[in-house]
Structure formats: C-alpha cells, structure tokens
mmCIF file of C-alpha atoms in Angstrom:
data_model
loop_
_atom_site.group_PDB
_atom_site.id
_atom_site.type_symbol
_atom_site.label_atom_id
_atom_site.label_comp_id
_atom_site.label_asym_id
_atom_site.label_seq_id
_atom_site.Cartn_x
_atom_site.Cartn_y
_atom_site.Cartn_z
ATOM 1 C CA MET A 1 132.754 42.773 -78.538
ATOM 2 C CA LYS A 2 131.392 41.977 -75.209
ATOM 3 C CA LYS A 3 130.776 38.044 -76.557
ATOM 4 C CA SER A 4 134.030 37.831 -77.652
ATOM 5 C CA GLU A 5 136.017 39.309 -73.955
ATOM 6 C CA GLU A 6 133.387 36.586 -72.739
ATOM 7 C CA THR A 7 134.490 34.048 -74.598
ATOM 8 C CA LYS A 8 138.325 34.828 -74.124
ATOM 9 C CA THR A 9 137.504 34.688 -70.408
ATOM 10 C CA LYS A 10 136.088 31.416 -70.351
ATOM 11 C CA ILE A 11 138.786 30.336 -72.120
ATOM 12 C CA LEU A 12 141.251 31.713 -69.800
ATOM 13 C CA THR A 13 139.248 30.190 -66.596
ATOM 14 C CA ALA A 14 138.789 26.500 -68.454
ATOM 15 C CA ALA A 15 142.790 26.856 -68.936
ATOM 16 C CA GLU A 16 143.975 27.591 -65.464
ATOM 17 C CA LYS A 17 141.550 25.067 -64.132
ATOM 18 C CA LEU A 18 142.782 22.111 -66.554
ATOM 19 C CA PHE A 19 146.441 23.313 -66.033
ATOM 20 C CA LEU A 20 146.108 23.059 -62.172
ATOM 21 C CA THR A 21 144.338 19.682 -61.957
ATOM 22 C CA LYS A 22 145.382 17.693 -65.118
ATOM 23 C CA GLY A 23 148.976 19.327 -65.582
ATOM 24 C CA TYR A 24 150.368 21.849 -67.812
ATOM 25 C CA GLU A 25 151.721 19.232 -70.146
ATOM 26 C CA THR A 26 149.068 16.562 -70.707
ATOM 27 C CA VAL A 27 146.102 19.226 -71.502
ATOM 28 C CA THR A 28 145.555 19.463 -75.053
ATOM 29 C CA MET A 29 144.117 22.917 -76.812
ATOM 30 C CA ARG A 30 140.767 20.516 -77.794
ATOM 31 C CA GLU A 31 140.455 19.923 -74.122
ATOM 32 C CA ILE A 32 140.336 23.714 -72.983
ATOM 33 C CA ALA A 33 138.051 24.506 -75.788
ATOM 34 C CA LYS A 34 135.401 21.680 -74.643
ATOM 35 C CA TYR A 35 135.752 22.800 -71.345
ATOM 36 C CA ALA A 36 135.411 26.466 -72.256
ATOM 37 C CA ASP A 37 132.153 25.389 -74.368
ATOM 38 C CA CYS A 38 133.703 26.616 -77.419
ATOM 39 C CA SER A 39 134.945 24.959 -80.457
ATOM 40 C CA HIS A 40 138.416 23.843 -80.904
ATOM 41 C CA THR A 41 138.865 26.370 -84.076
ATOM 42 C CA THR A 42 137.458 28.852 -82.195
ATOM 43 C CA ILE A 43 139.904 28.765 -79.325
ATOM 44 C CA TYR A 44 142.562 29.352 -81.961
ATOM 45 C CA LEU A 45 141.208 32.941 -82.522
ATOM 46 C CA TYR A 46 142.256 34.024 -79.189
ATOM 47 C CA PHE A 47 145.742 32.232 -78.597
ATOM 48 C CA SER A 48 147.925 30.181 -80.521
ATOM 49 C CA ASP A 49 148.969 27.425 -78.485
ATOM 50 C CA LYS A 50 149.176 26.549 -74.590
ATOM 51 C CA GLU A 51 152.316 28.642 -74.004
ATOM 52 C CA ALA A 52 150.536 31.816 -75.012
ATOM 53 C CA LEU A 53 147.622 30.676 -72.632
ATOM 54 C CA LEU A 54 150.092 30.147 -69.842
ATOM 55 C CA LEU A 55 151.632 33.317 -70.593
ATOM 56 C CA ASP A 56 148.207 35.398 -70.215
ATOM 57 C CA ILE A 57 147.240 33.589 -67.305
ATOM 58 C CA SER A 58 150.506 34.146 -65.345
ATOM 59 C CA THR A 59 151.918 38.035 -66.581
ATOM 60 C CA PRO A 60 149.598 39.907 -64.509
ATOM 61 C CA TYR A 61 150.386 38.291 -61.616
ATOM 62 C CA LEU A 62 154.168 38.074 -62.243
ATOM 63 C CA GLU A 63 154.447 41.735 -63.194
ATOM 64 C CA LYS A 64 152.601 42.656 -60.048
ATOM 65 C CA LEU A 65 155.579 40.685 -57.914
ATOM 66 C CA LYS A 66 158.357 42.397 -60.342
ATOM 67 C CA SER A 67 157.015 46.074 -58.963
ATOM 68 C CA GLU A 68 156.822 45.106 -55.613
ATOM 69 C CA LEU A 69 160.500 43.852 -55.901
ATOM 70 C CA GLN A 70 161.435 46.758 -57.534
ATOM 71 C CA ALA A 71 159.960 49.321 -55.400
ATOM 72 C CA ILE A 72 161.825 47.533 -52.486
ATOM 73 C CA HIS A 73 164.835 47.329 -54.659
ATOM 74 C CA VAL A 74 164.812 51.112 -54.962
ATOM 75 C CA ASP A 75 163.495 52.360 -52.148
ATOM 76 C CA PRO A 76 166.220 54.649 -50.404
ATOM 77 C CA SER A 77 164.986 54.010 -46.945
ATOM 78 C CA ILE A 78 165.894 50.592 -46.846
ATOM 79 C CA ASP A 79 169.304 49.250 -46.572
ATOM 80 C CA GLN A 80 170.902 46.759 -48.738
ATOM 81 C CA GLU A 81 170.709 43.898 -46.337
ATOM 82 C CA ARG A 82 167.078 44.340 -45.004
ATOM 83 C CA ARG A 83 166.751 44.944 -48.878
ATOM 84 C CA VAL A 84 167.228 41.694 -49.590
ATOM 85 C CA LYS A 85 165.026 40.448 -46.672
ATOM 86 C CA GLU A 86 162.299 42.204 -47.810
ATOM 87 C CA MET A 87 162.223 41.182 -51.121
ATOM 88 C CA CYS A 88 162.622 37.447 -50.232
ATOM 89 C CA LEU A 89 159.713 37.952 -47.767
ATOM 90 C CA ALA A 90 157.505 39.728 -50.626
ATOM 91 C CA PHE A 91 158.134 36.606 -52.903
ATOM 92 C CA ILE A 92 157.307 34.241 -50.151
ATOM 93 C CA HIS A 93 154.381 36.135 -49.433
ATOM 94 C CA PHE A 94 153.426 36.027 -53.168
ATOM 95 C CA GLY A 95 153.964 32.311 -53.338
ATOM 96 C CA ILE A 96 152.049 31.948 -50.019
ATOM 97 C CA ASP A 97 149.274 34.233 -51.597
ATOM 98 C CA ASN A 98 148.890 32.225 -54.669
ATOM 99 C CA GLN A 99 149.401 28.497 -53.025
ATOM 100 C CA GLY A 100 147.973 26.591 -55.818
ATOM 101 C CA MET A 101 149.080 28.792 -59.065
ATOM 102 C CA TYR A 102 152.518 29.258 -57.480
ATOM 103 C CA THR A 103 153.699 26.324 -59.464
ATOM 104 C CA LEU A 104 151.714 27.359 -62.798
ATOM 105 C CA PHE A 105 153.272 30.838 -62.717
ATOM 106 C CA MET A 106 156.671 30.272 -61.387
ATOM 107 C CA VAL A 107 157.859 26.661 -62.525
ATOM 108 C CA THR A 108 155.639 25.283 -65.356
ATOM 109 C CA ASP A 109 157.826 25.220 -68.717
ATOM 110 C CA SER A 110 160.560 26.753 -67.308
ATOM 111 C CA SER A 111 163.975 27.511 -68.453
ATOM 112 C CA ARG A 112 167.808 28.038 -66.831
ATOM 113 C CA VAL A 113 168.540 31.487 -65.133
ATOM 114 C CA ASP A 114 171.828 31.083 -66.339
ATOM 115 C CA GLU A 115 170.563 31.536 -69.814
ATOM 116 C CA GLN A 116 169.043 34.057 -72.291
ATOM 117 C CA PRO A 117 165.444 32.586 -72.823
ATOM 118 C CA GLU A 118 163.143 32.761 -75.707
ATOM 119 C CA LYS A 119 159.916 32.499 -74.061
ATOM 120 C CA LYS A 120 158.404 35.811 -73.099
ATOM 121 C CA ILE A 121 156.840 34.003 -69.898
ATOM 122 C CA ASN A 122 160.567 32.630 -68.766
ATOM 123 C CA GLN A 123 162.035 36.253 -69.152
ATOM 124 C CA ILE A 124 159.849 37.651 -66.685
ATOM 125 C CA ARG A 125 160.696 35.097 -64.352
ATOM 126 C CA LEU A 126 164.401 35.610 -65.279
ATOM 127 C CA GLN A 127 163.812 39.404 -63.959
ATOM 128 C CA LEU A 128 162.745 38.452 -60.890
ATOM 129 C CA PHE A 129 165.435 36.144 -60.453
ATOM 130 C CA LEU A 130 167.971 39.012 -61.408
ATOM 131 C CA LEU A 131 166.352 41.627 -59.017
ATOM 132 C CA LEU A 132 167.495 39.180 -56.302
ATOM 133 C CA THR A 133 170.733 38.987 -57.671
ATOM 134 C CA ASP A 134 171.544 43.004 -57.912
ATOM 135 C CA ALA A 135 170.429 43.156 -54.338
ATOM 136 C CA LEU A 136 172.592 40.292 -53.227
ATOM 137 C CA ARG A 137 175.477 42.043 -55.195
ATOM 138 C CA SER A 138 175.111 45.112 -52.979
ATOM 139 C CA VAL A 139 175.255 43.170 -49.588
ATOM 140 C CA LEU A 140 178.156 41.080 -50.818
ATOM 141 C CA HIS A 141 180.270 43.121 -53.099
ATOM 142 C CA VAL A 142 181.071 39.927 -55.260
ATOM 143 C CA THR A 143 182.917 40.552 -58.535
ATOM 144 C CA ASP A 144 182.953 37.070 -59.573
ATOM 145 C CA GLU A 145 179.505 36.596 -61.194
ATOM 146 C CA ASP A 146 179.579 32.430 -61.366
ATOM 147 C CA LYS A 147 179.517 32.901 -57.207
ATOM 148 C CA LEU A 148 177.303 35.698 -56.958
ATOM 149 C CA LEU A 149 175.266 33.388 -59.344
ATOM 150 C CA LEU A 150 175.752 30.222 -56.940
ATOM 151 C CA TYR A 151 174.565 32.340 -53.863
ATOM 152 C CA THR A 152 171.622 33.898 -55.989
ATOM 153 C CA ARG A 153 170.589 30.046 -56.628
ATOM 154 C CA ILE A 154 170.760 29.195 -52.896
ATOM 155 C CA LEU A 155 168.541 31.697 -51.498
ATOM 156 C CA PHE A 156 165.905 31.274 -54.548
ATOM 157 C CA PHE A 157 166.019 27.739 -53.470
ATOM 158 C CA TYR A 158 165.473 28.703 -49.776
ATOM 159 C CA VAL A 159 162.436 31.149 -51.069
ATOM 160 C CA HIS A 160 161.136 28.513 -53.168
ATOM 161 C CA GLY A 161 161.097 25.413 -50.840
ATOM 162 C CA CYS A 162 159.240 27.695 -48.451
ATOM 163 C CA ILE A 163 156.768 28.218 -50.401
ATOM 164 C CA SER A 164 156.438 24.877 -51.967
ATOM 165 C CA THR A 165 156.593 23.668 -48.358
ATOM 166 C CA TYR A 166 152.655 25.247 -48.265
ATOM 167 C CA SER A 167 151.585 24.911 -51.597
ATOM 168 C CA MET A 168 149.203 22.411 -50.412
ATOM 169 C CA SER A 169 148.090 23.700 -47.425
ATOM 170 C CA LYS A 170 144.789 23.592 -45.872
ATOM 171 C CA GLU A 171 145.784 26.526 -43.441
ATOM 172 C CA SER A 172 144.500 30.338 -44.746
ATOM 173 C CA SER A 173 147.373 32.293 -46.321
ATOM 174 C CA ALA A 174 146.839 35.025 -43.821
ATOM 175 C CA SER A 175 147.379 32.247 -40.747
ATOM 176 C CA LEU A 176 150.484 31.269 -42.451
ATOM 177 C CA TRP A 177 151.953 34.535 -42.483
ATOM 178 C CA LEU A 178 151.539 35.285 -39.668
ATOM 179 C CA ARG A 179 152.634 32.041 -37.728
ATOM 180 C CA LEU A 180 155.695 31.258 -39.688
ATOM 181 C CA SER A 181 156.819 35.350 -41.493
ATOM 182 C CA GLY A 182 159.501 35.290 -38.435
ATOM 183 C CA THR A 183 160.721 31.980 -39.301
ATOM 184 C CA PHE A 184 160.934 32.938 -43.181
ATOM 185 C CA ASN A 185 162.657 36.364 -41.658
ATOM 186 C CA THR A 186 165.314 34.358 -39.892
ATOM 187 C CA GLY A 187 166.042 31.922 -42.497
ATOM 188 C CA VAL A 188 166.871 34.333 -45.072
ATOM 189 C CA HIS A 189 169.392 36.471 -42.409
ATOM 190 C CA THR A 190 170.897 33.081 -41.744
ATOM 191 C CA LEU A 191 171.627 32.516 -45.228
ATOM 192 C CA LEU A 192 173.105 35.956 -45.486
ATOM 193 C CA LYS A 193 175.216 35.644 -42.912
ATOM 194 C CA GLY A 194 176.620 32.841 -44.247
ATOM 195 C CA PHE A 195 177.322 34.062 -47.642
ATOM 196 C CA LYS A 196 178.961 37.167 -46.015
ATOM 197 C CA GLU A 197 181.255 34.633 -44.107
ATOM 198 C CA GLU A 198 182.197 32.546 -46.872
ATOM 199 C CA VAL A 199 182.964 36.130 -49.130
ATOM 200 C CA GLY A 200 184.929 36.899 -45.962
ATOM 201 C CA ARG A 201 186.834 33.723 -45.863
ATOM 202 C CA GLU A 202 187.646 33.878 -49.538
ATOM 203 C CA LYS A 203 188.915 37.640 -49.703
ATOM 204 C CA THR A 204 191.138 36.331 -46.952
ATOM 205 C CA HIS A 205 192.747 33.819 -48.855
ATOM 206 C CA GLU A 206 193.329 36.056 -52.165
ATOM 207 C CA THR A 207 195.295 38.127 -49.595
#
C-alpha cells in the first residue's frame, strides 16, 4: 500500500512539473510515466488519462478556494457589496499565491461558463464563477440573466487579468499582495460602481 501511494505521488509530481514546463496539451502519458520512473502501463493503473491527472492535481486547490468564497458569500456580517469585493480579492489572492499553477488550475482544458460542462474540473470552475454571479446578483438586483452573465464575465476578466499580470513575477506573493491589494480593491470598487450606474440608467429608460 505504501509503495502504491508513493508511485501515485511520483506520477502526480511528474505530471505537474511537465504540465507547467512543457504545457498540458503537448505532454503525453508516456512522458509522464518516464519522468515518474514507472512503466507506461503502470501509470494507467492509477490514472486513465491526462484529464484524470489534471483533475487530481487541481481539485484540492479549487475546492479550497470554493470553500473560502462560500464562507464569504454566506457571512451575515458582510454587506452585499463588500461581499463581492472580498470574494474577488480572495480569488486574486489565490491566483497570486499559486502564480505558476493558476493557468493549470483555472484555464487548462477549460470550457464556456454559459454551458453545462461535462468534465468534473470544469464543473468545479463553473461553481466558482456562479458564486461570483450570485453575489453580484444581490448587489445589482438584475433580473436579466444575460446582463448578469455579462457583468460577471467582466468582473472575472478583471480578476483573471490581475492574476495573469503577475503570473511570471519574481516578486513574492506576500510582497505583491502588500503592495497591490489596495489597487485590486479599488479596481473591483470601480467596476461595481460602473455596473450600478449602468443598471440605474437602464431602469430609468424602462420607466
């Protein structure tokens, strides 16, 4: 049993390193097996394909982030607008803490957010997006789901952009957060203000 767990860990470590250095799409199961020092038949005893490896590597991190966002979302001590800000900041913090891994966790083999995904990893990613959507709905009071999707996408583009800007930074995550958390917060605040003004204008035109 111990040897089995050690082999699995070696495979996951090898896959993670190769996905990061060579790219998920180009790496083969045979390469991962060789890097993990096991046969190309042995690797299939643990993982059916690369998708299974990606899921196993990413799920613990994504589930942890989901728990953090859910805790903020249901916290009765936080008002609705601050809830959106805190969730966005938690998302950015997650990305900065996992600079080298963020693309693997959130982008690799991803799917559209306006369709129900088949793959488990994209189902978890969609749950994260929907938590932001629900929080934003409470602030904007938008009944048009297409408009809400539009606003959530823009908000996510901002969050993703903040993370991606520093994905290759040599600066430590602690230093980046200390230096830029105020900027990130102001960005979310500005977006929310713009969304609310836009919703207000639309309601005025409707009446």
